[in-house]
Short mmCIF file of C-alpha atoms in Angstrom, two decimals:
data_model
loop_
_atom_site.label_atom_id
_atom_site.label_comp_id
_atom_site.label_asym_id
_atom_site.label_seq_id
_atom_site.Cartn_x
_atom_site.Cartn_y
_atom_site.Cartn_z
CA MET A 70 79.56 156.31 109.69
CA GLN A 71 79.67 153.18 107.53
CA ILE A 72 82.94 152.81 105.65
CA ALA A 73 82.49 151.34 102.18
CA ASN A 74 85.43 150.50 99.97
CA GLU A 75 85.22 149.56 96.33
CA PRO A 76 84.88 145.77 96.02
CA ARG A 77 88.12 143.99 95.31
CA GLU A 78 88.77 140.61 93.79
CA LYS A 79 86.94 137.85 95.66
CA GLY A 80 89.07 136.40 98.42
CA SER A 81 91.25 139.50 98.80
CA TYR A 82 89.99 140.12 102.32
CA VAL A 83 90.41 138.30 105.59
CA VAL A 84 87.07 138.38 107.40
CA ALA A 85 87.13 138.13 111.19
CA THR A 86 83.98 137.62 113.22
CA TYR A 87 83.93 138.64 116.87
CA ARG A 88 81.43 137.82 119.59
CA VAL A 89 80.95 140.76 121.94
CA ARG A 90 78.83 141.94 124.87
CA ASP A 91 77.75 145.56 124.59
CA MET A 92 74.81 147.92 124.59
CA GLN A 93 72.84 147.38 121.39
CA GLU A 94 72.89 151.06 120.51
CA LYS A 95 76.71 151.04 120.72
CA LEU A 96 77.33 148.08 118.41
CA ALA A 97 77.58 150.08 115.17
CA ALA A 98 80.10 152.50 116.64
CA ARG A 99 82.08 149.66 118.16
CA ALA A 100 82.20 147.84 114.83
CA GLU A 101 83.41 150.97 113.04
CA GLY A 102 85.99 151.49 115.74
CA ILE A 103 87.37 148.00 115.17
CA ALA A 104 87.38 148.30 111.38
CA VAL A 105 89.22 151.64 111.43
CA GLY A 106 91.27 151.24 114.59
CA LEU A 107 92.89 147.97 113.54
CA THR A 108 93.77 149.24 110.07
CA VAL A 109 94.27 152.94 109.24
CA GLY A 110 93.51 154.56 112.58
CA SER A 111 92.09 158.08 112.62
CA TRP A 112 91.99 158.51 108.85
CA THR A 113 89.48 161.42 108.91
CA ASP A 114 92.21 163.71 110.28
CA LEU A 115 94.24 163.26 107.08
CA PRO A 116 94.14 165.86 104.28
CA GLN A 117 91.32 165.02 101.87
CA ALA A 118 93.76 164.38 99.01
CA LYS A 119 95.41 161.56 100.97
CA GLN A 120 92.25 159.85 102.16
CA PRO A 121 91.57 157.71 99.03
CA ALA A 122 94.99 156.04 99.26
CA VAL A 123 94.53 155.34 102.96
CA LEU A 124 91.05 153.92 102.41
CA GLU A 125 92.56 151.12 100.34
CA TYR A 126 93.88 149.77 103.63
CA CYS A 127 90.82 150.46 105.75
CA GLY A 128 88.76 147.67 107.25
CA GLN A 129 85.10 147.23 106.38
CA VAL A 130 82.17 146.37 108.60
CA ARG A 131 80.60 143.35 106.92
CA GLY A 132 77.84 142.66 109.39
CA ILE A 133 76.41 143.09 112.88
CA ARG A 134 74.14 140.34 114.16
CA VAL A 135 72.45 140.44 117.54
CA LEU A 136 72.13 136.93 118.90
CA ASP A 137 68.89 135.67 120.38
CA GLU A 138 68.81 136.86 123.97
CA ALA A 139 66.35 134.09 124.79
CA ASP A 140 68.98 131.48 123.90
CA PRO A 141 70.74 130.49 127.16
CA GLY A 142 73.73 129.36 125.09
CA ALA A 143 74.16 132.65 123.27
CA LEU A 144 77.56 133.15 124.84
CA GLY A 145 78.15 129.42 125.15
CA GLU A 146 79.47 127.42 128.05
CA THR A 147 82.91 127.70 129.51
CA HIS A 148 85.06 124.60 129.19
CA SER A 149 84.41 123.90 132.86
CA GLY A 150 80.70 123.69 132.00
CA SER A 151 79.58 126.85 133.84
CA GLN A 152 77.21 129.24 132.10
CA ASP A 153 78.41 132.79 131.52
CA GLN A 154 76.15 135.28 133.27
CA THR A 155 74.40 137.99 131.25
CA HIS A 156 74.66 141.64 132.28
CA SER A 157 71.77 144.08 132.53
CA GLY A 158 71.32 146.18 129.41
CA LEU A 159 73.87 144.27 127.37
CA VAL A 160 73.29 142.11 124.32
CA THR A 161 75.42 139.43 122.76
CA ALA A 162 76.29 140.16 119.14
CA GLU A 163 78.59 139.05 116.37
CA ILE A 164 80.51 141.68 114.42
CA SER A 165 82.23 140.80 111.13
CA ILE A 166 85.12 142.92 109.86
CA ALA A 167 86.89 142.54 106.50
CA TYR A 168 90.61 143.36 106.42
CA PRO A 169 92.36 143.98 103.08
CA VAL A 170 94.80 141.15 102.44
CA HIS A 171 97.55 143.59 101.44
CA ASN A 172 97.63 144.79 105.05
CA PHE A 173 99.47 141.55 105.88
CA ASN A 174 103.01 140.51 105.02
CA GLY A 175 102.77 136.75 104.54
CA THR A 176 103.17 135.93 108.22
CA ILE A 177 100.66 134.62 110.71
CA ALA A 178 102.03 137.11 113.22
CA SER A 179 100.79 139.95 111.00
CA ILE A 180 97.35 138.36 110.75
CA LEU A 181 96.92 137.77 114.48
CA THR A 182 98.34 141.15 115.46
CA THR A 183 95.94 142.90 113.10
CA VAL A 184 92.71 141.02 113.73
CA PHE A 185 93.14 140.33 117.45
CA GLY A 186 96.21 142.13 118.78
CA LYS A 187 95.22 145.05 120.97
CA LEU A 188 91.58 144.09 120.45
CA SER A 189 92.15 141.00 122.62
CA MET A 190 92.50 143.35 125.60
CA ASP A 191 89.19 145.13 124.99
CA GLY A 192 86.93 143.43 127.53
CA GLU A 193 84.46 140.70 126.59
CA ILE A 194 85.36 139.97 123.00
CA ARG A 195 86.15 136.65 121.37
CA LEU A 196 87.38 135.87 117.86
CA VAL A 197 84.95 133.14 116.80
CA ARG A 198 85.50 132.86 113.03
CA LEU A 199 88.32 133.70 110.66
CA ASP A 200 87.77 133.42 106.90
CA LEU A 201 91.28 133.62 105.51
CA GLY A 202 90.30 133.85 101.84
CA GLU A 203 92.06 132.13 98.96
CA THR A 204 94.35 135.06 98.13
CA LEU A 205 95.98 134.97 101.55
CA GLN A 206 95.98 131.18 101.81
CA ARG A 207 98.02 130.93 98.62
CA GLN A 208 100.77 132.97 100.28
CA PHE A 209 101.44 129.93 102.48
CA GLN A 210 102.53 126.43 101.47
CA GLY A 211 100.35 124.63 104.01
CA PRO A 212 100.93 120.96 104.87
CA LYS A 213 103.72 119.25 102.96
CA PHE A 214 102.29 115.73 103.39
CA GLY A 215 98.68 115.93 104.52
CA VAL A 216 96.51 112.85 104.88
CA THR A 217 97.53 111.12 101.65
CA GLY A 218 101.24 111.74 102.14
CA ILE A 219 101.22 110.26 105.63
CA ARG A 220 99.25 107.22 104.48
CA ASP A 221 101.71 106.68 101.63
CA MET A 222 104.66 106.97 104.00
CA LEU A 223 103.28 104.32 106.35
CA HIS A 224 101.68 102.13 103.62
CA ILE A 225 98.26 102.38 105.31
CA PRO A 226 95.69 103.22 102.62
CA ASP A 227 92.39 103.45 104.43
CA ARG A 228 92.03 102.64 108.15
CA PRO A 229 92.56 104.99 111.11
CA LEU A 230 96.16 105.14 112.30
CA LEU A 231 97.17 104.12 115.80
CA MET A 232 99.60 106.35 117.65
CA SER A 233 101.09 105.47 121.03
CA ILE A 234 102.57 108.02 123.42
CA PHE A 235 105.72 107.56 125.46
CA LYS A 236 104.87 107.87 129.14
CA ALA A 237 107.23 108.40 132.07
CA CYS A 238 110.05 109.21 129.68
CA LEU A 239 111.92 111.69 131.89
CA GLY A 240 115.05 110.26 133.47
CA ARG A 241 115.15 107.11 131.33
CA ASN A 242 118.18 106.21 129.26
CA VAL A 243 118.14 105.39 125.56
CA ASP A 244 118.27 101.61 126.05
CA ASP A 245 115.28 101.69 128.39
CA LEU A 246 113.34 103.93 126.03
CA THR A 247 114.20 101.70 123.06
CA ASP A 248 112.68 98.73 124.86
CA ALA A 249 109.55 100.81 125.45
CA PHE A 250 109.46 101.82 121.78
CA LEU A 251 109.68 98.17 120.71
CA GLU A 252 106.80 97.16 122.98
CA GLN A 253 104.52 99.83 121.54
CA ALA A 254 105.55 99.06 117.96
CA ARG A 255 105.20 95.29 118.33
CA GLY A 256 101.74 95.75 119.77
CA GLY A 257 100.64 97.42 116.54
CA ALA A 258 101.28 101.16 116.86
CA ASP A 259 101.82 102.87 113.50
CA LEU A 260 103.37 105.93 115.14
CA VAL A 261 105.07 106.33 118.50
CA LYS A 262 105.42 109.89 119.73
CA ASP A 263 107.38 111.63 122.44
CA ASP A 264 105.73 113.30 125.36
CA GLU A 265 105.63 117.04 124.66
CA ILE A 266 107.47 117.77 127.93
CA PHE A 267 110.54 115.69 127.00
CA PHE A 268 113.30 118.30 126.59
CA SER A 269 116.34 116.19 127.49
CA GLU A 270 119.70 117.53 126.32
CA ASP A 271 122.01 115.74 128.77
CA TYR A 272 120.68 112.17 128.46
CA ALA A 273 118.66 110.45 125.75
CA THR A 274 118.96 113.43 123.42
CA PRO A 275 116.63 113.69 120.41
CA GLU A 276 119.47 112.63 118.11
CA GLN A 277 120.25 109.60 120.26
CA ARG A 278 116.60 108.59 120.43
CA VAL A 279 116.03 108.90 116.69
CA THR A 280 119.13 106.84 115.94
CA ALA A 281 118.13 104.06 118.34
CA PHE A 282 114.43 104.02 117.49
CA SER A 283 115.09 104.00 113.74
CA ARG A 284 117.07 100.79 114.19
CA ALA A 285 114.27 99.38 116.34
CA ALA A 286 111.66 100.34 113.73
CA ARG A 287 113.61 98.49 111.04
CA GLU A 288 113.70 95.47 113.33
CA VAL A 289 109.91 95.57 113.69
CA GLU A 290 109.48 95.98 109.93
CA ILE A 291 111.58 92.87 109.31
CA GLU A 292 109.54 90.94 111.88
CA THR A 293 106.06 92.10 110.85
CA GLY A 294 106.26 93.84 107.48
CA ARG A 295 104.80 96.99 109.08
CA LYS A 296 106.35 100.44 109.02
CA VAL A 297 106.45 102.30 112.33
CA GLY A 298 107.27 106.00 112.56
CA TYR A 299 108.78 107.80 115.53
CA ALA A 300 107.61 111.38 116.18
CA VAL A 301 110.48 113.05 118.01
CA ASN A 302 109.92 116.20 120.05
CA LEU A 303 111.65 119.06 118.21
CA THR A 304 113.11 121.24 120.94
CA GLY A 305 115.85 123.77 121.59
CA PRO A 306 116.45 127.47 120.97
CA ALA A 307 114.27 128.86 118.19
CA SER A 308 117.32 129.95 116.21
CA LYS A 309 118.58 126.36 116.08
CA LEU A 310 115.33 124.51 115.41
CA ALA A 311 115.67 124.34 111.62
CA ASP A 312 119.16 122.85 111.81
CA ARG A 313 118.04 120.29 114.37
CA ALA A 314 114.95 119.43 112.33
CA ARG A 315 117.09 118.70 109.27
CA ARG A 316 119.50 116.63 111.34
CA LEU A 317 116.70 114.56 112.88
CA CYS A 318 115.23 113.93 109.43
CA ASP A 319 118.62 112.73 108.19
CA LEU A 320 118.91 110.37 111.17
CA GLY A 321 115.58 108.73 110.36
CA ALA A 322 112.83 110.51 112.30
CA GLY A 323 109.35 109.52 111.16
CA ALA A 324 107.77 112.85 112.13
CA LEU A 325 108.57 115.96 114.13
CA LEU A 326 106.42 116.72 117.17
CA PHE A 327 106.25 120.48 117.67
CA ASN A 328 104.79 122.69 120.40
CA ALA A 329 103.64 125.22 117.83
CA VAL A 330 101.64 127.55 120.06
CA ALA A 331 104.55 127.87 122.50
CA TYR A 332 107.14 128.43 119.75
CA GLY A 333 104.93 130.36 117.32
CA TYR A 334 102.97 129.69 114.13
CA ASP A 335 105.56 131.30 111.88
CA ILE A 336 108.32 129.01 113.10
CA LEU A 337 106.08 126.10 112.15
CA ALA A 338 105.55 127.71 108.74
CA GLU A 339 109.32 128.05 108.25
CA LEU A 340 109.78 124.36 109.01
CA ALA A 341 107.00 123.45 106.59
CA VAL A 342 108.63 125.23 103.64
CA ASP A 343 112.14 123.95 104.36
CA PRO A 344 112.96 121.44 101.58
CA ASP A 345 115.30 119.57 103.93
CA VAL A 346 112.57 118.94 106.49
CA THR A 347 111.39 115.74 104.87
CA VAL A 348 108.94 114.26 107.39
CA PRO A 349 105.44 115.26 108.55
CA LEU A 350 105.01 117.98 111.16
CA MET A 351 102.85 116.97 114.12
CA VAL A 352 101.49 119.78 116.30
CA HIS A 353 100.85 119.39 120.02
CA PRO A 354 98.16 121.65 121.56
CA ALA A 355 100.25 122.67 124.60
CA VAL A 356 99.43 126.23 125.78
CA SER A 357 96.49 126.51 123.36
CA GLY A 358 93.92 126.32 126.15
CA ALA A 359 95.10 129.72 127.33
CA LEU A 360 93.82 131.11 124.03
CA TYR A 361 90.55 129.22 123.51
CA GLY A 362 89.54 128.19 127.05
CA SER A 363 87.11 131.02 127.84
CA ALA A 364 83.68 131.32 126.25
CA THR A 365 83.82 135.13 126.32
CA HIS A 366 87.46 135.96 125.58
CA GLY A 367 90.29 134.68 123.41
CA ILE A 368 90.14 132.80 120.12
CA ALA A 369 88.02 129.81 119.13
CA SER A 370 89.80 126.46 119.14
CA ASP A 371 89.00 125.77 115.47
CA ILE A 372 91.10 128.84 114.64
CA VAL A 373 93.91 128.23 117.14
CA LEU A 374 94.31 124.51 116.39
CA GLY A 375 92.46 124.31 113.08
CA SER A 376 92.71 126.87 110.31
CA LEU A 377 95.91 128.57 111.52
CA MET A 378 97.75 125.29 112.05
CA ARG A 379 96.77 124.15 108.57
CA LEU A 380 97.85 127.49 107.13
CA ALA A 381 101.21 127.18 108.88
CA GLY A 382 101.81 123.69 107.51
CA ALA A 383 100.87 121.16 110.20
CA ASP A 384 100.32 117.66 108.79
CA ILE A 385 98.88 116.24 112.02
CA VAL A 386 97.09 118.21 114.75
CA ILE A 387 96.65 116.74 118.20
CA TYR A 388 93.71 118.27 120.07
CA PRO A 389 91.71 117.56 123.24
CA SER A 390 89.10 115.01 122.32
CA PRO A 391 85.41 115.25 123.20
CA TYR A 392 85.60 111.61 124.28
CA GLY A 393 88.26 111.46 126.97
CA SER A 394 89.62 113.25 130.02
CA VAL A 395 90.73 116.70 128.75
CA THR A 396 87.81 117.60 126.56
CA LEU A 397 86.43 120.07 124.10
CA PRO A 398 82.67 120.09 123.64
CA ARG A 399 81.82 117.69 120.82
CA SER A 400 80.45 120.44 118.55
CA GLU A 401 83.63 122.45 119.03
CA GLY A 402 85.80 119.43 118.28
CA LEU A 403 83.89 118.79 115.06
CA ARG A 404 84.32 122.43 113.99
CA LEU A 405 88.04 122.08 114.60
CA VAL A 406 88.24 118.96 112.45
CA GLY A 407 86.12 120.73 109.83
CA ALA A 408 88.75 123.48 109.64
CA LEU A 409 91.44 120.85 109.05
CA ARG A 410 89.45 119.41 106.13
CA ALA A 411 87.58 122.36 104.60
CA ASP A 412 87.92 123.24 100.91
CA SER A 413 91.24 125.01 100.61
CA PRO A 414 94.30 125.36 98.39
CA HIS A 415 96.06 123.32 101.09
CA LYS A 416 96.11 119.60 101.78
CA PRO A 417 93.79 118.27 104.51
CA VAL A 418 95.31 117.57 107.91
CA LEU A 419 95.06 114.37 109.97
CA PRO A 420 93.21 115.02 113.24
CA ALA A 421 94.45 113.22 116.35
CA PRO A 422 91.95 113.53 119.22
CA SER A 423 93.78 112.92 122.46
CA ALA A 424 93.52 112.52 126.24
CA GLY A 425 91.68 109.65 127.87
CA ILE A 426 91.20 107.56 124.73
CA TYR A 427 90.64 103.82 125.32
CA PRO A 428 89.69 100.98 122.93
CA GLY A 429 85.98 101.16 123.69
CA LEU A 430 85.85 104.71 122.31
CA VAL A 431 87.15 103.78 118.85
CA PRO A 432 83.68 103.24 117.25
CA LYS A 433 82.48 106.63 118.52
CA LEU A 434 85.63 108.33 117.28
CA VAL A 435 85.37 106.77 113.81
CA SER A 436 81.64 107.54 113.65
CA ASP A 437 82.40 111.23 114.23
CA LEU A 438 85.59 111.59 112.19
CA GLY A 439 85.60 108.80 109.61
CA THR A 440 88.71 106.77 108.93
CA ASP A 441 91.01 109.71 108.15
CA CYS A 442 92.08 110.19 111.74
CA ILE A 443 94.63 109.06 114.30
CA VAL A 444 93.66 107.11 117.40
CA ASN A 445 96.09 108.65 119.88
CA ALA A 446 96.51 106.69 123.10
CA GLY A 447 98.78 106.73 126.11
CA GLY A 448 97.38 105.58 129.42
CA ALA A 449 95.15 102.88 127.94
CA ILE A 450 98.16 101.31 126.22
CA HIS A 451 100.60 101.57 129.10
CA GLY A 452 97.93 100.79 131.71
CA HIS A 453 96.52 97.68 130.04
CA PRO A 454 96.31 94.72 132.46
CA GLY A 455 98.37 92.61 130.07
CA GLY A 456 101.09 95.20 129.51
CA VAL A 457 102.06 97.55 126.71
CA VAL A 458 102.06 95.05 123.83
CA ASP A 459 98.55 93.92 124.76
CA GLY A 460 97.46 97.54 125.18
CA ALA A 461 98.45 98.46 121.63
CA SER A 462 97.07 95.16 120.33
CA ALA A 463 93.68 95.90 121.93
CA PHE A 464 93.50 99.22 120.10
CA MET A 465 94.40 97.64 116.77
CA ALA A 466 91.71 95.00 117.28
CA ALA A 467 89.18 97.75 118.04
CA ILE A 468 90.20 99.68 114.92
CA THR A 469 89.99 96.58 112.72
CA ALA A 470 86.59 95.58 114.09
CA THR A 471 85.19 99.09 113.70
CA VAL A 472 86.33 99.42 110.09
CA GLN A 473 84.86 95.99 109.31
CA GLY A 474 81.54 96.84 110.97
CA THR A 475 81.96 94.28 113.75
CA SER A 476 80.92 95.14 117.30
CA LEU A 477 83.73 95.35 119.82
CA HIS A 478 82.11 92.77 122.08
CA GLU A 479 81.92 90.32 119.19
CA ALA A 480 85.54 91.00 118.27
CA ALA A 481 86.60 90.58 121.90
CA GLU A 482 85.31 87.01 121.95
CA ASN A 483 88.38 86.02 119.94
CA HIS A 484 90.81 88.66 121.18
CA GLY A 485 91.92 88.47 124.79
CA PRO A 486 93.66 91.87 125.01
CA LEU A 487 90.57 93.65 123.65
CA ALA A 488 88.32 91.72 126.03
CA ARG A 489 90.43 92.80 129.02
CA ALA A 490 90.46 96.40 127.81
CA LEU A 491 86.67 96.46 127.52
CA GLN A 492 86.38 94.91 130.96
CA LYS A 493 88.61 97.61 132.47
CA TRP A 494 87.44 100.73 130.62
CA GLY A 495 84.10 99.83 129.02
CA THR A 496 82.79 101.16 125.73
CA GLY A 497 82.01 104.78 126.54
CA GLN A 498 78.29 104.30 125.97
#
């Protein structure tokens, strides 16, 4: 039976598209089962007089599309590169279900629990697209700063930003870490961020680090005229995060790094709407691979790290780059960035591809993403043959050359740190 509701105002549905493996003759029944089972349940058992009211909350089947069986990529590749094996008698199909927006309560938990809660345990099924609709999007504030706000904060109008990552931070005291911050900042980093695993509460606490690094950033600004922001890892019990976030902002944090998948989207959304959280929110992708890593199960990365992070209010999203060591396929990475920039009531988000980035990859990164991005580097700054200052300087030279249309090899003729970086890591061609 096809359920058909009266059309509502455009955008008053959330439309989820699932990729499934099933017998072709069972697809229609499976789609109806999803539409009804994730909304009103067994509504046909209700008295007839009550059915119209219940139907207002019932999901609708919007489409069933059988994918080309001849296409070896119909299910896609796993992130390890292995091809998923087809099963005899089964087809790959996409099922689209529309959920009335008034089924949700203004939380991302209600969205995820509805569209992929118990359904996530139903065998080979993957949430591949999620059209949130304008009505639901307007229930959320979205990013407070976005691309323009971050550029204004750092006084960088047009080029890609350079972000350096603290490495080997565990066990180091504040003085030692301050020296490391100064090296990265003096080399040219616009942002310096914590490692996401830095949870220290008994030495070099977040408050101590922000206080020390804010002084160091002012020192660099006096020396160079450049602003440098410190992205401190926001950690602690969930019930105390908002208070700590406000305190870190008051102490001079440049941004708050947040493990949003581990803590939850709605905690991120609460931070985004807090008027006393006055700096950008930077999301780390930790744990997200458990959700998007399979080609046949879970949720697509452009939903996990793209549209839902933007909805929740992330200003910067770090994600595994297609260029480095912990990768997404390039097409998947571009879809993710597309979700951060798509037409929306919300501000666009700065993408920060990460993992294995070195100076020679900057032209490829800018070619794919344009200049509204962050070049996020760790090992290639700290592992530069000339040291940390030269490592950051090499990246800035690569960014400048790329924006000006100069080849990196030509730029390296007059820039020793860039030349040594290219000699060590190459250009990624």
